[in-house]
C-alpha angles and dihedrals in degrees: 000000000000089000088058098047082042093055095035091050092053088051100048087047088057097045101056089043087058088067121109122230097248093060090045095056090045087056099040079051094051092041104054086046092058099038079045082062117030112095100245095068102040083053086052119090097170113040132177111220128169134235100246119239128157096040094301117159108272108233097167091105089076082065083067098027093059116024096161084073115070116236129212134193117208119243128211115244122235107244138282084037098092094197139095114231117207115223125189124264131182092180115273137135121294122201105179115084124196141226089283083042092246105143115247141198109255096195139017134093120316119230123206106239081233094067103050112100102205132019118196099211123213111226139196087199142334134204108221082250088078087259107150129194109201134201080273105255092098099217100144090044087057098044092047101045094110091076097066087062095041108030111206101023119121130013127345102248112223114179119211119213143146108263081241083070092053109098128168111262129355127217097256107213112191095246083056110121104206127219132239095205145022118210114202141162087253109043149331115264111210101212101171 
């Protein structure tokens, strides 16, 4: 099984890369217009996003699109801390970069993950059920696993992808944290 999500995961990687930026513009733009209008996200006041490496949708244009929402960046946490914190950003340069080289805020209030109401979650690639394969460090896993003991506490968890990124059927392991929604250029899956 970890050979599949490994190889998967390779193929996925490279498949987003090979993108061109048109088409990822294009995405990031289609994107951002149907998360702008889904419920979930006009509900949500505090919202977790992601800086975008790898060829991940950018989603950083709903930070300009809707200042009256307060935006967070996850930051890594220093070992032996296994979980991500969330600090506020309201879009401006940053200048620090960390171990995996994704900027960071460097200061800012820090919001529990427990308080967000909503985490847009990046993705290597998702199943229509809410499964989510992840770049393999399993930091959101970690930081949400309070929801598999309390179902329905914390944020909703929509991950963002391109429908390239969409298979079948993904491999489940039981420290998965599942998804209630996919995001993609193409269309909204709705996973609860």
């Amino acid at each position: 099984m970890q050979e599949t999500k490994a190889q998967l995961r390779r193929r996925m990687r490279a498949a987003r890369r090979g993108l061109s930026r048109y088409r990822q513009r294009s995405a990031a733009t289609a994107v951002v217009s149907r998360l702008g209008r889904s419920s979930p996200f006009r509900r949500a006041r505090h919202i977790g996003i992601y800086w975008p490496m790898d060829g991940e949708v950018d989603v950083r244009g709903l930070v300009r699109q809707f200042p009256d929402k307060r935006f967070y960046l996850p930051v890594l946490p220093a070992a032996p801390r296994p979980q991500l914190r969330f600090r506020h950003w309201s879009g401006g340069a940053l200048n620090y970069r960390n171990r995996y080289r994704i900027p960071e805020p460097l200061r800012g209030p820090l919001q529990s993950p427990w308080r967000l109401d909503l985490v847009l979650v990046p993705l290597v690639a998702f199943d229509p059920a809410g499964g989510r394969l992840g770049m393999g460090a399993g930091f959101y896993d970690r930081t949400f696993a309070f929801k598999r003991r309390l179902p329905g506490a914390g944020p909703q968890m929509i991950g963002v992808a391109h429908q390239l990124q969409c298979v079948e059927q993904l491999p489940v392991d039981g420290w998965d944290i599942p998804l209630s929604a996919v995001v993609t250029e193409r269309r909204l899956y709705r996973c609860d």
